[in-house]
Short mmCIF file of C-alpha atoms in Angstrom, two decimals:
data_model
loop_
_atom_site.label_atom_id
_atom_site.label_comp_id
_atom_site.label_asym_id
_atom_site.label_seq_id
_atom_site.Cartn_x
_atom_site.Cartn_y
_atom_site.Cartn_z
CA MET A 36 119.57 54.34 120.85
CA GLN A 37 121.11 52.21 118.12
CA LYS A 38 122.72 54.20 115.31
CA PHE A 39 121.28 53.78 111.84
CA THR A 40 123.70 53.95 108.94
CA ARG A 41 122.87 51.08 106.60
CA VAL A 42 120.60 48.05 106.72
CA ARG A 43 120.65 45.14 104.30
CA ALA A 44 117.80 42.77 105.08
CA PRO A 45 114.59 41.22 103.79
CA ALA A 46 111.75 43.69 103.27
CA ALA A 47 108.17 42.74 104.08
CA PRO A 48 105.42 44.22 101.89
CA LEU A 49 102.31 45.35 103.78
CA PRO A 50 99.80 46.69 101.23
CA LEU A 51 97.26 48.00 103.75
CA ALA A 52 96.33 51.68 103.90
CA ASN A 53 95.42 53.43 107.17
CA VAL A 54 97.06 50.92 109.49
CA ASP A 55 96.43 52.45 112.89
CA THR A 56 98.51 52.12 116.04
CA ASP A 57 95.94 49.77 117.61
CA MET A 58 96.45 47.40 114.69
CA ILE A 59 100.22 47.65 115.21
CA ILE A 60 99.99 46.92 118.95
CA PRO A 61 96.57 46.37 120.55
CA ALA A 62 95.97 48.33 123.76
CA ARG A 63 95.63 45.18 125.87
CA TYR A 64 99.38 44.52 125.38
CA MET A 65 100.45 47.95 126.60
CA LYS A 66 100.46 47.06 130.30
CA ALA A 67 104.15 46.20 130.52
CA LEU A 68 106.57 48.64 132.09
CA THR A 69 109.33 47.94 129.56
CA LYS A 70 109.64 47.77 125.78
CA ASP A 71 110.93 44.20 125.84
CA GLY A 72 108.67 41.55 124.38
CA LEU A 73 106.23 43.86 122.62
CA GLY A 74 107.41 42.56 119.23
CA ARG A 75 105.65 39.24 119.79
CA HIS A 76 102.34 41.16 119.77
CA LEU A 77 103.15 43.26 116.70
CA PHE A 78 100.14 43.08 114.36
CA GLN A 79 98.56 40.60 116.80
CA GLU A 80 95.18 40.31 115.03
CA LEU A 81 96.78 40.01 111.59
CA ARG A 82 99.52 37.56 112.62
CA TYR A 83 97.50 35.20 114.81
CA ALA A 84 94.12 33.49 114.68
CA GLU A 85 91.83 33.64 117.72
CA ASP A 86 93.19 30.31 118.93
CA GLY A 87 96.74 31.74 118.95
CA ARG A 88 98.00 29.90 115.87
CA GLU A 89 99.92 31.87 113.29
CA ARG A 90 98.08 32.89 110.15
CA PRO A 91 100.27 31.47 107.36
CA ASP A 92 99.12 34.14 104.89
CA PHE A 93 100.37 37.11 106.97
CA ILE A 94 103.67 38.42 105.61
CA LEU A 95 105.60 38.52 108.90
CA ASN A 96 104.86 34.81 109.35
CA HIS A 97 106.59 34.01 106.05
CA PRO A 98 109.84 32.15 106.84
CA ILE A 99 112.06 34.81 105.22
CA CYS A 100 110.08 37.81 106.45
CA ARG A 101 110.39 36.73 110.07
CA ALA A 102 113.82 38.37 109.75
CA ALA A 103 112.51 41.47 107.96
CA GLN A 104 114.06 44.72 109.11
CA ILE A 105 112.35 46.79 106.44
CA LEU A 106 108.59 47.20 106.06
CA ILE A 107 107.11 48.55 102.82
CA ALA A 108 103.73 49.87 103.86
CA ASP A 109 100.90 51.86 102.31
CA ARG A 110 99.40 55.32 102.90
CA ASN A 111 98.86 56.76 106.37
CA PHE A 112 100.83 54.09 108.22
CA ALA A 113 100.50 54.28 112.02
CA CYS A 114 97.65 56.75 112.16
CA GLY A 115 95.38 56.94 115.17
CA SER A 116 96.27 57.25 118.83
CA SER A 117 99.61 58.52 120.02
CA ARG A 118 100.92 55.34 121.63
CA GLU A 119 104.70 55.12 121.56
CA HIS A 120 104.25 51.39 122.07
CA ALA A 121 103.71 51.09 118.29
CA ALA A 122 107.30 52.17 117.64
CA TRP A 123 108.50 49.96 120.50
CA ALA A 124 106.71 46.89 119.12
CA LEU A 125 108.15 47.45 115.64
CA THR A 126 111.71 47.88 116.90
CA ASP A 127 111.39 44.95 119.33
CA PHE A 128 110.35 42.76 116.40
CA GLY A 129 113.45 43.94 114.53
CA ILE A 130 112.05 46.50 112.10
CA ARG A 131 114.59 49.30 111.49
CA CYS A 132 113.04 51.09 108.49
CA ILE A 133 109.53 51.68 107.15
CA ILE A 134 108.92 52.87 103.60
CA ALA A 135 105.47 54.31 102.90
CA PRO A 136 103.77 57.23 101.12
CA SER A 137 102.78 58.83 104.45
CA PHE A 138 102.77 58.27 108.21
CA GLY A 139 100.72 59.36 111.18
CA ASP A 140 102.27 62.59 112.51
CA ILE A 141 102.62 61.53 116.14
CA PHE A 142 104.00 58.14 115.12
CA ALA A 143 106.65 59.87 112.99
CA GLY A 144 107.97 61.66 116.07
CA ASN A 145 107.89 58.50 118.15
CA ALA A 146 109.67 56.58 115.40
CA ARG A 147 112.58 59.02 115.30
CA LYS A 148 112.89 58.92 119.10
CA ASN A 149 113.22 55.13 118.89
CA GLY A 150 115.65 54.84 115.99
CA LEU A 151 113.16 53.91 113.26
CA LEU A 152 113.95 55.35 109.85
CA LEU A 153 110.80 56.47 108.01
CA ILE A 154 111.12 56.95 104.26
CA ARG A 155 108.33 58.71 102.38
CA LEU A 156 108.01 57.74 98.72
CA PRO A 157 105.09 58.22 96.30
CA ASP A 158 102.29 55.63 96.21
CA ALA A 159 103.33 54.23 92.82
CA ILE A 160 106.94 53.71 93.91
CA CYS A 161 105.88 51.99 97.15
CA GLU A 162 103.53 49.76 95.19
CA GLY A 163 106.35 48.91 92.77
CA LEU A 164 108.72 48.14 95.64
CA ARG A 165 106.20 45.76 97.20
CA ARG A 166 105.87 43.94 93.86
CA ASP A 167 109.66 43.82 93.39
CA VAL A 168 110.35 42.26 96.78
CA GLU A 169 107.62 39.67 96.22
CA ARG A 170 109.02 38.79 92.78
CA SER A 171 112.52 38.46 94.23
CA GLN A 172 111.11 36.12 96.91
CA TYR A 173 112.02 38.62 99.63
CA ALA A 174 115.73 38.79 98.80
CA PRO A 175 117.45 41.45 100.92
CA ILE A 176 117.45 45.08 99.85
CA GLU A 177 119.73 47.77 101.23
CA VAL A 178 118.75 51.06 102.81
CA ASP A 179 121.69 53.44 103.19
CA LEU A 180 120.93 56.50 105.30
CA GLU A 181 124.32 58.11 104.70
CA MET A 182 123.83 58.03 100.92
CA GLN A 183 120.02 58.34 101.19
CA THR A 184 119.49 55.46 98.79
CA ILE A 185 117.61 52.17 98.53
CA ARG A 186 119.38 49.47 96.52
CA LEU A 187 117.13 46.76 95.12
CA VAL A 188 118.05 43.18 94.23
CA SER A 189 118.09 44.18 90.56
CA GLY A 190 120.85 46.68 91.32
CA GLU A 191 118.52 49.61 90.75
CA THR A 192 119.05 52.45 93.21
CA LEU A 193 116.32 54.81 94.42
CA ALA A 194 117.12 58.09 96.15
CA PHE A 195 115.07 59.37 99.07
CA ALA A 196 114.93 62.63 100.97
CA ILE A 197 114.80 62.97 104.73
CA ASP A 198 114.72 65.90 107.13
CA PRO A 199 118.39 66.76 107.86
CA ASP A 200 117.80 66.84 111.63
CA ASP A 201 116.09 63.42 111.57
CA ARG A 202 118.99 62.08 109.49
CA ARG A 203 121.59 63.38 111.95
CA VAL A 204 119.70 62.04 114.98
CA LEU A 205 119.47 58.57 113.43
CA LEU A 206 123.06 58.49 112.16
CA GLU A 207 124.37 59.51 115.58
CA GLY A 208 121.93 57.32 117.53
CA LEU A 209 120.62 60.19 119.62
CA ASP A 210 117.39 59.91 121.57
CA ASP A 211 115.91 63.02 123.22
CA ILE A 212 118.19 62.70 126.24
CA GLY A 213 121.24 62.25 124.01
CA ARG A 214 120.29 65.35 122.03
CA THR A 215 119.99 67.35 125.25
CA LEU A 216 123.31 66.05 126.61
CA ARG A 217 125.08 67.39 123.53
CA HIS A 218 124.49 70.80 125.13
CA ASN A 219 125.76 69.75 128.55
CA ASP A 220 128.45 72.47 128.70
CA ALA A 221 125.94 75.22 127.89
CA ILE A 222 123.51 73.84 130.46
CA ALA A 223 126.24 73.79 133.11
CA ARG A 224 127.23 77.40 132.31
CA PHE A 225 123.57 78.45 132.55
CA GLU A 226 123.11 76.68 135.88
CA GLU A 227 126.28 78.27 137.29
CA GLY A 228 124.88 81.72 136.38
CA CYS A 229 121.63 81.15 138.29
#
């Protein structure tokens, strides 16, 4: 898993509450055996018209936001079914961090396992961030996990809190297997004693 220390990139505002995992990646695209390529179907119904053409008014089709690595969402992002494909589609697209007031519980676990930093901030702050990035014409902002700060184009810095274990896992780039292998010596001693 890729380590997360700091990201400086365009942020895409997504002012939709209750975005469920089917909206993030529709079930019909979950047939692949690998994670690769799922990003092209991220927000399929929002990004593309029925004829397959891009919808110019969807934020991830904006020329600058095609390179967005930060998503500023609304309440209850990634609610619904437990599909890990939602985290896979986001990371395959290039999203590294999502800022929102709240997240679906199962998605939050899947996000951490896949190197996605989730930052919970109050509704009013998220709304203000979405306005700020639009006003700045999507100029890059910086998310620093080590310092637990978000630096805006204006120079303003916002602090955020994160679970210490989630922070360590992301900083060290540890997926579940990596976390287990950190205890390899203890596992070997246990197995020798059996």
